[in-house]
Amino acid sequence: MDPLELFLSQVDRPLGYAAKALQSQRQTVQGLGRYVIHRLAQIDDVPSSPSRLLLRRLARLFRDYDQVTEETRRQRLAAAQMILANLRDLAGRCVTTVSETAGDALALLTQPIEVLPGVGAKRAAQFRQLGVATIEELLTNLPWRYEDRRQTCPVSRLRPDVDQTVLVDVKAVGSGRTHRRRMTIVELVVGDETGLLSAKWFNQPYLQHQFKTGQRLMLTGRPHPNRYGGPRYQMDNPQYECMDQSGDELIHSGRIVPIYHETRGLTSRMIRAVMRRAIDRYAALWPDTLPPGVCRDVRVIEPARAIEEVHFPPEGAALAMVQSGQSPAHRRLIFEELFILSLGLACRKRAVQQEQIPIRLAGQGSLCRRVLDSLGFSLTAAQRRVIDQIEHDLRQPRPMNRLLQGDVGCGKTVVAAAAMVMACDGGAQAALMAPTEILAEQHAVTLRRWLEPVGLRVVLLTSGMRGPARRAAVQQIHDGTARVIVGTHALITSGVTFRQLGMAVIDEQHKFGVLQRADLARKGYHSDVLVMTATPIPRTLALTVYGDLDLSVIDELPPGRTPVTTRLIVESQRADAYRLLAQELALGRQVYVVYPLVESSEKIDLKAATQMAADLQQHRFPHVRVGLLHGRMKMEEKERVMREFSSGTIGILVATSVVEVGIDVANATVMLIEHAERFGLAQLHQLRGRIGRSRHPSVCLLMAGRGVGEEARQRLDAVVRSRDGFQIAEADLAIRGPGEFFGTRQSGLPELRVAHLLRDAGVLEEARACAQRLLEGDPALSQPAHGSLRSAVERRWAGRLSLMAVS
Ligand code: ADP
Ligand code: MG
């Protein structure tokens, strides 16, 4: 007989009997715990890993069974019955190989949650509102916070204004309405041996029928002095748990209790009850994808236990650790998720790196040196370091894929120029793609100045170019007379062919999608790629979102800059603001006035910007030229305005956020940003980067629109206080979350269910390191021992790993 079946036949009867005995309060079965543990020990060979997990769990239930209270025994027996039912399922199926059982477990975990007792169509629909349809999704629907209900406080010892939990009896139930706002109030007088307390719930009239005199409740809330006479303290809208229900206290109180996101009709309490059932039945089936070596290295607990404890932290768990996602249970799940993410990324990167190309730069690289020597300034150490890294890449027989990150104004353009010159030195063409025509135009001017002296012809191609100008540019790109090509999206349109593109540089990458990066690279034959961004992406995210790229950082500004002072102002200070503008203009400096452009109301906003320009010109600054710049203007017009601003003919430039990226006019020292609250923080930082580009002190004024709330002000305050783009980006990210921060088209990553890239940065680094180590020994995850890991990676990355070079 199969050892599993034998075991089942041995314990089935005694367990059933014990359960009945407990129910009817008759004598209990003596020594049941010892008996089950003994039988468990005699199972010598269990083939399938799900059964092994289930048996381990069973052992946990019975290890101290003979010593625990009757109540606990009842709980444990109920849990044991569930496990036995699952074991019977598995035994009946005679599963043999590991991969088959993993598949079986997966099939069980991906069942709809309706298979759980007590979950019908209606409840399931409510869960779907929370993004939970399957058992697996339910189990990874983690609590968003926890409440410590282990310690109850005697009523007489309550302190005001801190969350506390009391265990009390209901003495009286009443209801009424508030005088002024006519809300319903349900009020209870509750108490224990030490005193009385008032509890009030507002606008939840149905609660009146929930409570009965004499009922035992656990209340968690923040007491405050009761101004209406009666008990000394009152709790408003406390969390409550009714204690005298069907013996499930142990999941709702007397422990650290999980609090879930709720939806209409589905409370945390209900979720908790369903979760308990799901865990009892299915947690043990959770596949253990981490190879033993990795588990040993990073010391993580087994997944079934992690799933259980992340929802129901064990006795003695530290609330702070649980709350901050650092408990062993959290760590296990987070690690696994990030490990799988890292494996996918690493596979993608490997696939790219395995490409062989001819060495791009074989000579001395003297052309580049000549350019850098003629700049008129010397490079910062950071710039020199990055140029060295690029040169090193170009001397390898594999394509470069490098992300260059550096705060606004740190001088990335020079680095791009150096990279392009090196590629040209090796005989190829180089292209630089920028997100706006204005920026492309500006880059063309700069690069001509730097590169034409060494004989490299620079050609501009933008979407705005038409007719003969466009035809000429396209022809020169095609026949190779154009050595360095600067442009917008126009570069990746189908009509454009390069003679021999060897280096693709993408400026302000965050303004493009991932795909466009690939599109430009594809115009070449195994092109090297340099991606530049001034949106300072936190390192953790850079590693993830651009995990298939090597990272270079410029963390130093050129010397001689005076930091920008930033102030948050309101409408009533407008006159002061204009006075400041006037002062700077009188000193010969220039000014930006920036208007937000919200896509949904683009027309209105454009009108506002246009009117502002006219108003400033006519009424405020009649003696200074005011220019207007926005994305809807014709190419030639934009060029003209930019030229006039660069040369100083225009004193005040009223612009939409088109000036956000790249624009470089060192003489501008003031920026007034209207409706600052409508911009993202990182975007504000970018805008502010347009000033502070000379020795003259610069000021950035953030004008908050009328009626801006406290929250928005606090948000803006992050930009006022910090000049560090990374800090601001982190603040932005924390507020908006990675999805919005990058926009969905940017990320192309699998959704993360348990990890937070920011919070779990440390774990991510660890997971990356482990992934790399593992792939060194088994690059395609083809060893049998890595089978379940490989299928987990494929599953999570479904459809996104087209580059994955697994055989
Ligand atoms: P970003 O990194 O924001 O693209 P830019 O490349 O536009 O910055 O550089 C900002 C300004 O600083 C430009 O006018 C550029 O010529 C100048 N610059 C760059 N590097 C240096 C340096 N090492 N010393 C002095 N000025 C520099
Ligand atoms: Mg730039």
Coordinates of N, CA and C and ligand atoms in Angstrom, one line a residue, residues 407-413 439 442-443 507-508 532 534 661-663 690 693, ligand 2:
D407 N 21.6 64.2 -13.2 CA 20.6 65.3 -12.9 C 20.7 66.4 -14.0
V408 N 19.6 67.2 -14.1 CA 19.5 68.2 -15.1 C 20.8 69.1 -15.0
G409 N 21.3 69.4 -16.1 CA 22.5 70.3 -16.2 C 23.8 69.7 -15.9
C410 N 23.9 68.5 -15.7 CA 25.2 67.9 -15.3 C 26.1 67.7 -16.5
G411 N 25.6 67.9 -17.7 CA 26.4 67.8 -18.9 C 26.4 66.5 -19.6
K412 N 25.3 66.0 -19.9 CA 25.2 64.7 -20.6 C 25.5 64.8 -22.1
T413 N 25.2 66.0 -22.6 CA 25.3 66.2 -24.0 C 26.7 66.0 -24.5
L439 N 14.4 70.8 -28.7 CA 15.6 70.2 -28.2 C 16.5 69.7 -29.3
Q442 N 18.3 72.5 -30.9 CA 19.4 73.0 -30.0 C 20.6 72.1 -30.0
H443 N 20.3 70.8 -30.0 CA 21.4 69.8 -30.0 C 22.2 69.9 -31.3
D507 N 18.1 60.7 -26.1 CA 18.2 61.7 -25.0 C 16.8 61.8 -24.3
E508 N 16.8 62.0 -23.0 CA 15.6 62.2 -22.3 C 14.7 60.9 -22.5
M532 N 20.0 58.2 -22.4 CA 20.2 59.2 -21.4 C 18.9 59.7 -20.7
A534 N 17.4 62.4 -17.6 CA 17.6 63.4 -16.5 C 16.6 63.2 -15.4
V661 N 12.4 69.9 -21.2 CA 13.6 69.1 -21.4 C 14.7 69.8 -22.2
G662 N 15.9 69.7 -21.7 CA 17.1 70.0 -22.4 C 17.5 71.5 -22.7
I663 N 16.5 72.4 -22.7 CA 16.8 73.8 -23.2 C 17.9 74.4 -22.3
R690 N 16.3 74.4 -15.9 CA 16.6 75.4 -17.0 C 17.3 76.6 -16.5
R693 N 22.2 78.1 -14.4 CA 23.2 77.5 -15.3 C 24.4 78.5 -15.4
Ligands
MG2 MG 20.2 67.3 -21.9

